[in-house]
Amino acid sequence: MSWHDWLLFLHVAAAFALVAALVLYTVLIAVIWNKDVPRDVARLFGISKVGDVLIAVGSIGVLVFGIWLAIEDDSYRPWDGWVIAALVLWFVLGALGSRTGKIYDAIRARARTLAQEGSDAPNAELQAMVQDRRGLWLHVAGIVTVLLLLVDMIWKPGA
Amino acid sequence: MLAVIRPDSWNYPLFVHVLGAMVLVGALITAGTAQALSWRPEGNAAAYSRLSFRTLLIVAIPAWFVMRIGAEWIYSKEKWADVPNEPDWLGVGYITADLGGILLLVSVILAGFGARRLARAEGGSTILARSAGAVALVVLALYLIALWAMTAKPG
């Protein structure tokens, strides 16, 4: 197995980690959507830790191994149009992820605080936070960005 | 190099295959994580088992079909059936995809019965739910091998 093969494997594996994180977050958003009991919401957020690791490893991995591949592979150049497009999409994804993360981190923190205070009753404020459509739409925008990245990686326009 | 010489018409099935595989891996990680959390004594085993079962049923099973349909589509596009000796990576892909599919089905059934049993009697994880989580993680391991075979293309 050549060095190039290893780089390609690590690049694709990182992309799988990135998409896996988005799938996990999507499931989490869907499952907490109708929840308003702080302890339930806080508990379900338990799975988000794995998503946080996957998104960090995946987003850094695709960038590092992707640029490395573009430099190492004679067929591509880091300044090729499709590589530049991928970099732009990566930054867009980062910005969207950062904003989405802040919204859901706030929900997780609020649910934990309420749960630690012993509040077991349905909480209208928490439900409003969970059903805030800004977070949902930012997450959907992140998914669309990843789909565009995948299209760019497979079709490689201009290559 | 392959990407440069790959005809555009191969990109559609490749996109379907890769997207299905990515979502499938994500669903397996989500379901496996939920099952693992259900093993913790302070966790709500019933809620996590139900989450795992639904993720496998609603996300992983459809994603498996998308991945598998994409695989057959690109197999026919690339005319591998006309090649006398198929490369090793293709065999690895077939074995892991189909074996993984059977194990995925087993995991869904175990998770379904496990979640149902836990919903009836709260107070601890059952052997069925635990087995479902273990099988889901085995399937995940198989698909990581497939990912390596598909990218490194040994043989």
PDB file of C-alpha atoms in Angstrom:
ATOM      1  CA  MET A   1       0.000   0.000   0.000  1.00  0.00           C
ATOM      2  CA  SER A   2       1.566   3.251  -1.137  1.00  0.00           C
ATOM      3  CA  TRP A   3       1.833   6.506   0.786  1.00  0.00           C
ATOM      4  CA  HIS A   4      -0.759   7.984  -1.579  1.00  0.00           C
ATOM      5  CA  ASP A   5      -3.184   5.138  -0.743  1.00  0.00           C
ATOM      6  CA  TRP A   6      -2.786   5.814   2.976  1.00  0.00           C
ATOM      7  CA  LEU A   7      -3.408   9.519   2.480  1.00  0.00           C
ATOM      8  CA  LEU A   8      -6.510   8.806   0.413  1.00  0.00           C
ATOM      9  CA  PHE A   9      -7.791   6.336   3.029  1.00  0.00           C
ATOM     10  CA  LEU A  10      -7.241   8.843   5.860  1.00  0.00           C
ATOM     11  CA  HIS A  11      -8.866  11.657   3.848  1.00  0.00           C
ATOM     12  CA  VAL A  12     -11.950   9.547   3.049  1.00  0.00           C
ATOM     13  CA  ALA A  13     -12.097   8.156   6.620  1.00  0.00           C
ATOM     14  CA  ALA A  14     -12.100  11.737   7.937  1.00  0.00           C
ATOM     15  CA  ALA A  15     -14.954  12.581   5.526  1.00  0.00           C
ATOM     16  CA  PHE A  16     -16.875   9.562   6.869  1.00  0.00           C
ATOM     17  CA  ALA A  17     -16.308  10.850  10.437  1.00  0.00           C
ATOM     18  CA  LEU A  18     -17.616  14.279   9.428  1.00  0.00           C
ATOM     19  CA  VAL A  19     -20.786  12.860   7.866  1.00  0.00           C
ATOM     20  CA  ALA A  20     -21.208  10.441  10.791  1.00  0.00           C
ATOM     21  CA  ALA A  21     -21.215  13.435  13.156  1.00  0.00           C
ATOM     22  CA  LEU A  22     -23.902  15.148  11.062  1.00  0.00           C
ATOM     23  CA  VAL A  23     -26.020  11.974  11.094  1.00  0.00           C
ATOM     24  CA  LEU A  24     -25.628  11.735  14.875  1.00  0.00           C
ATOM     25  CA  TYR A  25     -26.596  15.394  15.373  1.00  0.00           C
ATOM     26  CA  THR A  26     -29.582  14.975  13.022  1.00  0.00           C
ATOM     27  CA  VAL A  27     -30.834  12.002  15.042  1.00  0.00           C
ATOM     28  CA  LEU A  28     -30.289  13.985  18.261  1.00  0.00           C
ATOM     29  CA  ILE A  29     -32.186  17.036  16.955  1.00  0.00           C
ATOM     30  CA  ALA A  30     -35.051  14.796  15.801  1.00  0.00           C
ATOM     31  CA  VAL A  31     -35.270  12.901  19.080  1.00  0.00           C
ATOM     32  CA  ILE A  32     -35.187  15.952  21.392  1.00  0.00           C
ATOM     33  CA  TRP A  33     -37.584  18.005  19.214  1.00  0.00           C
ATOM     34  CA  ASN A  34     -40.681  17.133  21.241  1.00  0.00           C
ATOM     35  CA  LYS A  35     -38.953  16.759  24.602  1.00  0.00           C
ATOM     36  CA  ASP A  36     -39.496  19.357  27.319  1.00  0.00           C
ATOM     37  CA  VAL A  37     -38.374  17.522  30.478  1.00  0.00           C
ATOM     38  CA  PRO A  38     -34.867  18.802  31.361  1.00  0.00           C
ATOM     39  CA  ARG A  39     -33.571  15.438  32.581  1.00  0.00           C
ATOM     40  CA  ASP A  40     -34.666  13.709  29.338  1.00  0.00           C
ATOM     41  CA  VAL A  41     -33.070  16.379  27.149  1.00  0.00           C
ATOM     42  CA  ALA A  42     -29.845  16.432  29.207  1.00  0.00           C
ATOM     43  CA  ARG A  43     -29.630  12.632  29.091  1.00  0.00           C
ATOM     44  CA  LEU A  44     -30.156  12.427  25.318  1.00  0.00           C
ATOM     45  CA  PHE A  45     -27.402  14.980  24.813  1.00  0.00           C
ATOM     46  CA  GLY A  46     -25.082  12.265  26.144  1.00  0.00           C
ATOM     47  CA  ILE A  47     -24.609  10.960  22.600  1.00  0.00           C
ATOM     48  CA  SER A  48     -23.438  14.385  21.388  1.00  0.00           C
ATOM     49  CA  LYS A  49     -19.981  13.865  22.965  1.00  0.00           C
ATOM     50  CA  VAL A  50     -19.184  11.273  20.311  1.00  0.00           C
ATOM     51  CA  GLY A  51     -20.444  13.695  17.641  1.00  0.00           C
ATOM     52  CA  ASP A  52     -18.180  16.435  19.009  1.00  0.00           C
ATOM     53  CA  VAL A  53     -15.134  14.160  18.686  1.00  0.00           C
ATOM     54  CA  LEU A  54     -16.151  12.997  15.190  1.00  0.00           C
ATOM     55  CA  ILE A  55     -16.745  16.532  13.895  1.00  0.00           C
ATOM     56  CA  ALA A  56     -13.382  17.746  15.235  1.00  0.00           C
ATOM     57  CA  VAL A  57     -11.410  14.771  13.878  1.00  0.00           C
ATOM     58  CA  GLY A  58     -13.363  14.731  10.609  1.00  0.00           C
ATOM     59  CA  SER A  59     -13.170  18.419   9.764  1.00  0.00           C
ATOM     60  CA  ILE A  60      -9.460  18.727  10.579  1.00  0.00           C
ATOM     61  CA  GLY A  61      -8.683  15.380   8.904  1.00  0.00           C
ATOM     62  CA  VAL A  62     -10.383  16.181   5.585  1.00  0.00           C
ATOM     63  CA  LEU A  63      -8.572  19.518   5.384  1.00  0.00           C
ATOM     64  CA  VAL A  64      -5.076  18.299   6.339  1.00  0.00           C
ATOM     65  CA  PHE A  65      -5.122  15.048   4.330  1.00  0.00           C
ATOM     66  CA  GLY A  66      -6.956  16.732   1.447  1.00  0.00           C
ATOM     67  CA  ILE A  67      -4.324  19.470   1.055  1.00  0.00           C
ATOM     68  CA  TRP A  68      -1.586  16.870   1.533  1.00  0.00           C
ATOM     69  CA  LEU A  69      -3.128  14.759  -1.268  1.00  0.00           C
ATOM     70  CA  ALA A  70      -3.424  17.784  -3.570  1.00  0.00           C
ATOM     71  CA  ILE A  71       0.282  18.512  -3.058  1.00  0.00           C
ATOM     72  CA  GLU A  72       1.440  14.873  -3.225  1.00  0.00           C
ATOM     73  CA  ASP A  73      -0.642  13.774  -6.238  1.00  0.00           C
ATOM     74  CA  ASP A  74       0.778  14.901  -9.582  1.00  0.00           C
ATOM     75  CA  SER A  75      -2.727  14.918 -11.124  1.00  0.00           C
ATOM     76  CA  TYR A  76      -3.925  17.750  -8.882  1.00  0.00           C
ATOM     77  CA  ARG A  77      -2.723  21.161  -7.753  1.00  0.00           C
ATOM     78  CA  PRO A  78      -3.785  22.930  -4.531  1.00  0.00           C
ATOM     79  CA  TRP A  79      -4.912  25.895  -6.676  1.00  0.00           C
ATOM     80  CA  ASP A  80      -7.201  23.809  -8.951  1.00  0.00           C
ATOM     81  CA  GLY A  81     -10.712  25.265  -9.087  1.00  0.00           C
ATOM     82  CA  TRP A  82     -12.389  22.287  -7.431  1.00  0.00           C
ATOM     83  CA  VAL A  83      -9.807  22.273  -4.615  1.00  0.00           C
ATOM     84  CA  ILE A  84     -10.382  26.004  -4.005  1.00  0.00           C
ATOM     85  CA  ALA A  85     -14.158  25.359  -4.063  1.00  0.00           C
ATOM     86  CA  ALA A  86     -13.688  22.593  -1.475  1.00  0.00           C
ATOM     87  CA  LEU A  87     -11.693  24.938   0.760  1.00  0.00           C
ATOM     88  CA  VAL A  88     -14.387  27.635   0.517  1.00  0.00           C
ATOM     89  CA  LEU A  89     -17.089  25.054   1.344  1.00  0.00           C
ATOM     90  CA  TRP A  90     -14.966  23.816   4.257  1.00  0.00           C
ATOM     91  CA  PHE A  91     -14.805  27.346   5.710  1.00  0.00           C
ATOM     92  CA  VAL A  92     -18.564  27.811   5.154  1.00  0.00           C
ATOM     93  CA  LEU A  93     -19.164  24.513   6.970  1.00  0.00           C
ATOM     94  CA  GLY A  94     -16.922  25.658   9.825  1.00  0.00           C
ATOM     95  CA  ALA A  95     -18.824  28.935  10.194  1.00  0.00           C
ATOM     96  CA  LEU A  96     -22.203  27.179  10.093  1.00  0.00           C
ATOM     97  CA  GLY A  97     -21.004  24.491  12.522  1.00  0.00           C
ATOM     98  CA  SER A  98     -19.730  27.101  14.950  1.00  0.00           C
ATOM     99  CA  ARG A  99     -23.087  28.919  15.016  1.00  0.00           C
ATOM    100  CA  THR A 100     -25.083  25.666  15.220  1.00  0.00           C
ATOM    101  CA  GLY A 101     -22.825  24.406  17.991  1.00  0.00           C
ATOM    102  CA  LYS A 102     -23.404  27.541  20.077  1.00  0.00           C
ATOM    103  CA  ILE A 103     -27.197  27.112  19.849  1.00  0.00           C
ATOM    104  CA  TYR A 104     -27.161  23.419  20.838  1.00  0.00           C
ATOM    105  CA  ASP A 105     -24.449  23.899  23.486  1.00  0.00           C
ATOM    106  CA  ALA A 106     -26.757  26.476  25.112  1.00  0.00           C
ATOM    107  CA  ILE A 107     -29.656  23.978  25.065  1.00  0.00           C
ATOM    108  CA  ARG A 108     -27.439  21.266  26.568  1.00  0.00           C
ATOM    109  CA  ALA A 109     -26.178  23.613  29.290  1.00  0.00           C
ATOM    110  CA  ARG A 110     -29.700  24.860  30.130  1.00  0.00           C
ATOM    111  CA  ALA A 111     -31.097  21.317  30.271  1.00  0.00           C
ATOM    112  CA  ARG A 112     -28.255  20.223  32.574  1.00  0.00           C
ATOM    113  CA  THR A 113     -28.697  23.221  34.863  1.00  0.00           C
ATOM    114  CA  LEU A 114     -32.439  22.615  35.141  1.00  0.00           C
ATOM    115  CA  ALA A 115     -31.872  18.883  35.707  1.00  0.00           C
ATOM    116  CA  GLN A 116     -29.279  19.569  38.429  1.00  0.00           C
ATOM    117  CA  GLU A 117     -31.734  21.918  40.124  1.00  0.00           C
ATOM    118  CA  GLY A 118     -34.037  18.921  40.338  1.00  0.00           C
ATOM    119  CA  SER A 119     -36.566  20.236  37.869  1.00  0.00           C
ATOM    120  CA  ASP A 120     -38.361  17.182  36.542  1.00  0.00           C
ATOM    121  CA  ALA A 121     -41.433  18.974  35.230  1.00  0.00           C
ATOM    122  CA  PRO A 122     -41.870  19.982  31.580  1.00  0.00           C
ATOM    123  CA  ASN A 123     -40.162  23.313  30.980  1.00  0.00           C
ATOM    124  CA  ALA A 124     -41.611  25.728  28.405  1.00  0.00           C
ATOM    125  CA  GLU A 125     -38.385  27.734  28.110  1.00  0.00           C
ATOM    126  CA  LEU A 126     -36.379  24.591  27.341  1.00  0.00           C
ATOM    127  CA  GLN A 127     -38.962  23.431  24.827  1.00  0.00           C
ATOM    128  CA  ALA A 128     -38.807  26.803  23.060  1.00  0.00           C
ATOM    129  CA  MET A 129     -34.997  26.496  22.893  1.00  0.00           C
ATOM    130  CA  VAL A 130     -35.190  22.925  21.555  1.00  0.00           C
ATOM    131  CA  GLN A 131     -37.728  23.916  18.897  1.00  0.00           C
ATOM    132  CA  ASP A 132     -35.864  27.070  17.850  1.00  0.00           C
ATOM    133  CA  ARG A 133     -35.792  26.835  14.043  1.00  0.00           C
ATOM    134  CA  ARG A 134     -32.568  28.838  13.729  1.00  0.00           C
ATOM    135  CA  GLY A 135     -30.568  25.875  14.990  1.00  0.00           C
ATOM    136  CA  LEU A 136     -32.462  23.493  12.731  1.00  0.00           C
ATOM    137  CA  TRP A 137     -31.937  25.600   9.609  1.00  0.00           C
ATOM    138  CA  LEU A 138     -28.266  26.148  10.365  1.00  0.00           C
ATOM    139  CA  HIS A 139     -27.911  22.380  10.739  1.00  0.00           C
ATOM    140  CA  VAL A 140     -29.722  21.817   7.407  1.00  0.00           C
ATOM    141  CA  ALA A 141     -27.412  24.383   5.778  1.00  0.00           C
ATOM    142  CA  GLY A 142     -24.445  22.404   7.146  1.00  0.00           C
ATOM    143  CA  ILE A 143     -25.827  19.200   5.601  1.00  0.00           C
ATOM    144  CA  VAL A 144     -26.305  20.947   2.226  1.00  0.00           C
ATOM    145  CA  THR A 145     -22.714  22.233   2.414  1.00  0.00           C
ATOM    146  CA  VAL A 146     -21.395  18.716   3.056  1.00  0.00           C
ATOM    147  CA  LEU A 147     -23.437  17.396   0.109  1.00  0.00           C
ATOM    148  CA  LEU A 148     -21.896  20.103  -2.087  1.00  0.00           C
ATOM    149  CA  LEU A 149     -18.448  19.096  -0.806  1.00  0.00           C
ATOM    150  CA  LEU A 150     -19.162  15.475  -1.720  1.00  0.00           C
ATOM    151  CA  VAL A 151     -20.357  16.498  -5.213  1.00  0.00           C
ATOM    152  CA  ASP A 152     -17.200  18.605  -5.631  1.00  0.00           C
ATOM    153  CA  MET A 153     -14.965  15.718  -4.495  1.00  0.00           C
ATOM    154  CA  ILE A 154     -16.590  13.170  -6.822  1.00  0.00           C
ATOM    155  CA  TRP A 155     -17.142  15.270  -9.965  1.00  0.00           C
ATOM    156  CA  LYS A 156     -13.996  17.399  -9.491  1.00  0.00           C
ATOM    157  CA  PRO A 157     -15.233  20.130 -11.871  1.00  0.00           C
ATOM    158  CA  GLY A 158     -12.417  21.438 -14.038  1.00  0.00           C
ATOM    159  CA  ALA A 159     -10.004  18.606 -13.181  1.00  0.00           C
TER     160      ALA A 159
ATOM    161  CA  MET B   1      -5.537   9.695 -11.399  1.00  0.00           C
ATOM    162  CA  LEU B   2      -8.615   7.445 -11.444  1.00  0.00           C
ATOM    163  CA  ALA B   3     -10.808  10.451 -10.704  1.00  0.00           C
ATOM    164  CA  VAL B   4      -9.403  12.299 -13.691  1.00  0.00           C
ATOM    165  CA  ILE B   5     -10.011   9.439 -16.159  1.00  0.00           C
ATOM    166  CA  ARG B   6     -13.355   8.352 -14.617  1.00  0.00           C
ATOM    167  CA  PRO B   7     -16.224   9.064 -17.018  1.00  0.00           C
ATOM    168  CA  ASP B   8     -18.851  11.496 -15.733  1.00  0.00           C
ATOM    169  CA  SER B   9     -21.573   8.848 -15.994  1.00  0.00           C
ATOM    170  CA  TRP B  10     -19.786   6.830 -13.271  1.00  0.00           C
ATOM    171  CA  ASN B  11     -20.010   9.732 -10.842  1.00  0.00           C
ATOM    172  CA  TYR B  12     -23.758   9.398 -10.192  1.00  0.00           C
ATOM    173  CA  PRO B  13     -23.605   5.799  -8.920  1.00  0.00           C
ATOM    174  CA  LEU B  14     -20.396   6.591  -7.022  1.00  0.00           C
ATOM    175  CA  PHE B  15     -22.132   9.532  -5.322  1.00  0.00           C
ATOM    176  CA  VAL B  16     -25.113   7.334  -4.353  1.00  0.00           C
ATOM    177  CA  HIS B  17     -22.813   4.546  -3.101  1.00  0.00           C
ATOM    178  CA  VAL B  18     -20.545   6.823  -1.047  1.00  0.00           C
ATOM    179  CA  LEU B  19     -23.410   8.883   0.403  1.00  0.00           C
ATOM    180  CA  GLY B  20     -25.270   5.709   1.426  1.00  0.00           C
ATOM    181  CA  ALA B  21     -22.120   4.283   3.021  1.00  0.00           C
ATOM    182  CA  MET B  22     -21.411   7.526   4.912  1.00  0.00           C
ATOM    183  CA  VAL B  23     -24.939   7.756   6.324  1.00  0.00           C
ATOM    184  CA  LEU B  24     -24.843   4.039   7.189  1.00  0.00           C
ATOM    185  CA  VAL B  25     -21.606   4.457   9.173  1.00  0.00           C
ATOM    186  CA  GLY B  26     -23.082   7.509  10.911  1.00  0.00           C
ATOM    187  CA  ALA B  27     -26.227   5.575  11.842  1.00  0.00           C
ATOM    188  CA  LEU B  28     -24.160   2.662  13.192  1.00  0.00           C
ATOM    189  CA  ILE B  29     -22.023   5.008  15.302  1.00  0.00           C
ATOM    190  CA  THR B  30     -25.155   6.754  16.635  1.00  0.00           C
ATOM    191  CA  ALA B  31     -26.923   3.469  17.433  1.00  0.00           C
ATOM    192  CA  GLY B  32     -23.759   1.944  18.958  1.00  0.00           C
ATOM    193  CA  THR B  33     -23.208   5.032  21.122  1.00  0.00           C
ATOM    194  CA  ALA B  34     -26.814   4.979  22.337  1.00  0.00           C
ATOM    195  CA  GLN B  35     -26.548   1.274  23.216  1.00  0.00           C
ATOM    196  CA  ALA B  36     -23.225   1.838  25.000  1.00  0.00           C
ATOM    197  CA  LEU B  37     -24.808   4.658  27.038  1.00  0.00           C
ATOM    198  CA  SER B  38     -27.683   2.358  27.971  1.00  0.00           C
ATOM    199  CA  TRP B  39     -25.178   0.059  29.704  1.00  0.00           C
ATOM    200  CA  ARG B  40     -24.296   2.763  32.254  1.00  0.00           C
ATOM    201  CA  PRO B  41     -26.050   2.230  35.582  1.00  0.00           C
ATOM    202  CA  GLU B  42     -27.155   5.889  35.845  1.00  0.00           C
ATOM    203  CA  GLY B  43     -28.440   6.011  32.266  1.00  0.00           C
ATOM    204  CA  ASN B  44     -31.986   5.547  31.061  1.00  0.00           C
ATOM    205  CA  ALA B  45     -31.571   2.176  29.355  1.00  0.00           C
ATOM    206  CA  ALA B  46     -35.054   2.130  27.810  1.00  0.00           C
ATOM    207  CA  ALA B  47     -34.717   5.575  26.178  1.00  0.00           C
ATOM    208  CA  TYR B  48     -31.266   4.850  24.777  1.00  0.00           C
ATOM    209  CA  SER B  49     -32.276   1.389  23.514  1.00  0.00           C
ATOM    210  CA  ARG B  50     -35.325   2.876  21.801  1.00  0.00           C
ATOM    211  CA  LEU B  51     -33.115   5.548  20.210  1.00  0.00           C
ATOM    212  CA  SER B  52     -30.692   2.886  19.012  1.00  0.00           C
ATOM    213  CA  PHE B  53     -33.468   0.704  17.572  1.00  0.00           C
ATOM    214  CA  ARG B  54     -35.114   3.618  15.733  1.00  0.00           C
ATOM    215  CA  THR B  55     -31.794   4.834  14.340  1.00  0.00           C
ATOM    216  CA  LEU B  56     -30.984   1.381  12.995  1.00  0.00           C
ATOM    217  CA  LEU B  57     -34.476   0.895  11.560  1.00  0.00           C
ATOM    218  CA  ILE B  58     -35.144   4.376  10.127  1.00  0.00           C
ATOM    219  CA  VAL B  59     -31.621   5.461   9.131  1.00  0.00           C
ATOM    220  CA  ALA B  60     -29.244   2.486   8.879  1.00  0.00           C
ATOM    221  CA  ILE B  61     -31.479   0.068   6.925  1.00  0.00           C
ATOM    222  CA  PRO B  62     -32.460   2.601   4.178  1.00  0.00           C
ATOM    223  CA  ALA B  63     -28.812   3.783   4.019  1.00  0.00           C
ATOM    224  CA  TRP B  64     -27.662   0.179   3.561  1.00  0.00           C
ATOM    225  CA  PHE B  65     -30.011  -0.177   0.564  1.00  0.00           C
ATOM    226  CA  VAL B  66     -28.786   3.135  -0.921  1.00  0.00           C
ATOM    227  CA  MET B  67     -25.162   2.020  -0.476  1.00  0.00           C
ATOM    228  CA  ARG B  68     -25.862  -1.441  -1.937  1.00  0.00           C
ATOM    229  CA  ILE B  69     -27.897  -0.127  -4.921  1.00  0.00           C
ATOM    230  CA  GLY B  70     -25.129   2.387  -5.643  1.00  0.00           C
ATOM    231  CA  ALA B  71     -22.580  -0.441  -5.486  1.00  0.00           C
ATOM    232  CA  GLU B  72     -24.475  -2.580  -8.014  1.00  0.00           C
ATOM    233  CA  TRP B  73     -25.055   0.441 -10.235  1.00  0.00           C
ATOM    234  CA  ILE B  74     -21.358   1.323 -10.410  1.00  0.00           C
ATOM    235  CA  TYR B  75     -20.447  -2.388 -10.753  1.00  0.00           C
ATOM    236  CA  SER B  76     -22.552  -2.547 -13.935  1.00  0.00           C
ATOM    237  CA  LYS B  77     -21.264   0.828 -15.194  1.00  0.00           C
ATOM    238  CA  GLU B  78     -17.652  -0.272 -14.799  1.00  0.00           C
ATOM    239  CA  LYS B  79     -18.531  -3.659 -16.397  1.00  0.00           C
ATOM    240  CA  TRP B  80     -16.771  -5.709 -13.704  1.00  0.00           C
ATOM    241  CA  ALA B  81     -18.921  -8.717 -14.661  1.00  0.00           C
ATOM    242  CA  ASP B  82     -16.941  -8.932 -17.921  1.00  0.00           C
ATOM    243  CA  VAL B  83     -13.607  -9.088 -16.093  1.00  0.00           C
ATOM    244  CA  PRO B  84     -12.441 -12.721 -15.572  1.00  0.00           C
ATOM    245  CA  ASN B  85     -10.521 -12.095 -12.322  1.00  0.00           C
ATOM    246  CA  GLU B  86     -12.107  -9.445 -10.159  1.00  0.00           C
ATOM    247  CA  PRO B  87      -9.690  -7.522  -7.926  1.00  0.00           C
ATOM    248  CA  ASP B  88      -9.463  -8.396  -4.222  1.00  0.00           C
ATOM    249  CA  TRP B  89     -10.886  -5.060  -3.032  1.00  0.00           C
ATOM    250  CA  LEU B  90     -14.103  -5.747  -4.922  1.00  0.00           C
ATOM    251  CA  GLY B  91     -14.457  -9.124  -3.173  1.00  0.00           C
ATOM    252  CA  VAL B  92     -13.785  -7.510   0.207  1.00  0.00           C
ATOM    253  CA  GLY B  93     -16.454  -4.911  -0.582  1.00  0.00           C
ATOM    254  CA  TYR B  94     -19.048  -7.535  -1.511  1.00  0.00           C
ATOM    255  CA  ILE B  95     -18.358  -9.756   1.514  1.00  0.00           C
ATOM    256  CA  THR B  96     -18.404  -6.909   4.035  1.00  0.00           C
ATOM    257  CA  ALA B  97     -21.466  -5.243   2.494  1.00  0.00           C
ATOM    258  CA  ASP B  98     -23.572  -8.415   2.410  1.00  0.00           C
ATOM    259  CA  LEU B  99     -22.361  -9.902   5.691  1.00  0.00           C
ATOM    260  CA  GLY B 100     -22.812  -6.487   7.267  1.00  0.00           C
ATOM    261  CA  GLY B 101     -26.343  -6.324   5.863  1.00  0.00           C
ATOM    262  CA  ILE B 102     -27.286  -9.639   7.482  1.00  0.00           C
ATOM    263  CA  LEU B 103     -25.719  -8.602  10.797  1.00  0.00           C
ATOM    264  CA  LEU B 104     -27.454  -5.221  10.572  1.00  0.00           C
ATOM    265  CA  LEU B 105     -30.789  -6.988  10.248  1.00  0.00           C
ATOM    266  CA  VAL B 106     -29.924  -9.175  13.267  1.00  0.00           C
ATOM    267  CA  SER B 107     -28.980  -6.041  15.212  1.00  0.00           C
ATOM    268  CA  VAL B 108     -32.279  -4.314  14.347  1.00  0.00           C
ATOM    269  CA  ILE B 109     -34.291  -7.355  15.483  1.00  0.00           C
ATOM    270  CA  LEU B 110     -32.314  -7.671  18.728  1.00  0.00           C
ATOM    271  CA  ALA B 111     -32.556  -3.915  19.386  1.00  0.00           C
ATOM    272  CA  GLY B 112     -36.311  -3.973  18.743  1.00  0.00           C
ATOM    273  CA  PHE B 113     -36.978  -6.835  21.145  1.00  0.00           C
ATOM    274  CA  GLY B 114     -34.473  -5.399  23.645  1.00  0.00           C
ATOM    275  CA  ALA B 115     -36.103  -1.950  23.615  1.00  0.00           C
ATOM    276  CA  ARG B 116     -39.544  -3.520  23.970  1.00  0.00           C
ATOM    277  CA  ARG B 117     -38.447  -5.619  26.935  1.00  0.00           C
ATOM    278  CA  LEU B 118     -36.842  -2.604  28.625  1.00  0.00           C
ATOM    279  CA  ALA B 119     -39.974  -0.510  28.095  1.00  0.00           C
ATOM    280  CA  ARG B 120     -41.998  -3.125  29.945  1.00  0.00           C
ATOM    281  CA  ALA B 121     -39.656  -3.506  32.899  1.00  0.00           C
ATOM    282  CA  GLU B 122     -37.434  -0.527  33.788  1.00  0.00           C
ATOM    283  CA  GLY B 123     -34.310  -1.086  35.808  1.00  0.00           C
ATOM    284  CA  GLY B 124     -31.454  -2.417  33.740  1.00  0.00           C
ATOM    285  CA  SER B 125     -30.157  -3.285  30.349  1.00  0.00           C
ATOM    286  CA  THR B 126     -31.181  -6.607  28.915  1.00  0.00           C
ATOM    287  CA  ILE B 127     -28.979  -9.072  27.129  1.00  0.00           C
ATOM    288  CA  LEU B 128     -30.895  -8.444  23.878  1.00  0.00           C
ATOM    289  CA  ALA B 129     -30.212  -4.695  23.861  1.00  0.00           C
ATOM    290  CA  ARG B 130     -26.567  -5.269  24.762  1.00  0.00           C
ATOM    291  CA  SER B 131     -26.211  -7.865  22.016  1.00  0.00           C
ATOM    292  CA  ALA B 132     -27.757  -5.461  19.494  1.00  0.00           C
ATOM    293  CA  GLY B 133     -25.155  -2.831  20.405  1.00  0.00           C
ATOM    294  CA  ALA B 134     -22.312  -5.351  20.120  1.00  0.00           C
ATOM    295  CA  VAL B 135     -23.543  -6.573  16.709  1.00  0.00           C
ATOM    296  CA  ALA B 136     -23.905  -2.963  15.478  1.00  0.00           C
ATOM    297  CA  LEU B 137     -20.285  -2.302  16.469  1.00  0.00           C
ATOM    298  CA  VAL B 138     -19.169  -5.472  14.626  1.00  0.00           C
ATOM    299  CA  VAL B 139     -20.998  -4.196  11.513  1.00  0.00           C
ATOM    300  CA  LEU B 140     -19.257  -0.841  11.954  1.00  0.00           C
ATOM    301  CA  ALA B 141     -15.873  -2.599  12.120  1.00  0.00           C
ATOM    302  CA  LEU B 142     -16.723  -4.530   8.928  1.00  0.00           C
ATOM    303  CA  TYR B 143     -17.564  -1.299   7.127  1.00  0.00           C
ATOM    304  CA  LEU B 144     -14.316   0.304   8.244  1.00  0.00           C
ATOM    305  CA  ILE B 145     -12.514  -2.638   6.626  1.00  0.00           C
ATOM    306  CA  ALA B 146     -14.640  -2.065   3.514  1.00  0.00           C
ATOM    307  CA  LEU B 147     -13.724   1.640   3.573  1.00  0.00           C
ATOM    308  CA  TRP B 148     -10.034   0.723   3.673  1.00  0.00           C
ATOM    309  CA  ALA B 149     -10.496  -1.787   0.828  1.00  0.00           C
ATOM    310  CA  MET B 150     -12.455   0.686  -1.304  1.00  0.00           C
ATOM    311  CA  THR B 151      -9.893   3.478  -0.955  1.00  0.00           C
ATOM    312  CA  ALA B 152      -6.604   1.524  -0.853  1.00  0.00           C
ATOM    313  CA  LYS B 153      -7.863  -1.047  -3.399  1.00  0.00           C
ATOM    314  CA  PRO B 154      -5.522  -3.934  -2.471  1.00  0.00           C
ATOM    315  CA  GLY B 155      -4.912  -6.371  -5.321  1.00  0.00           C
TER     316      GLY B 155
END
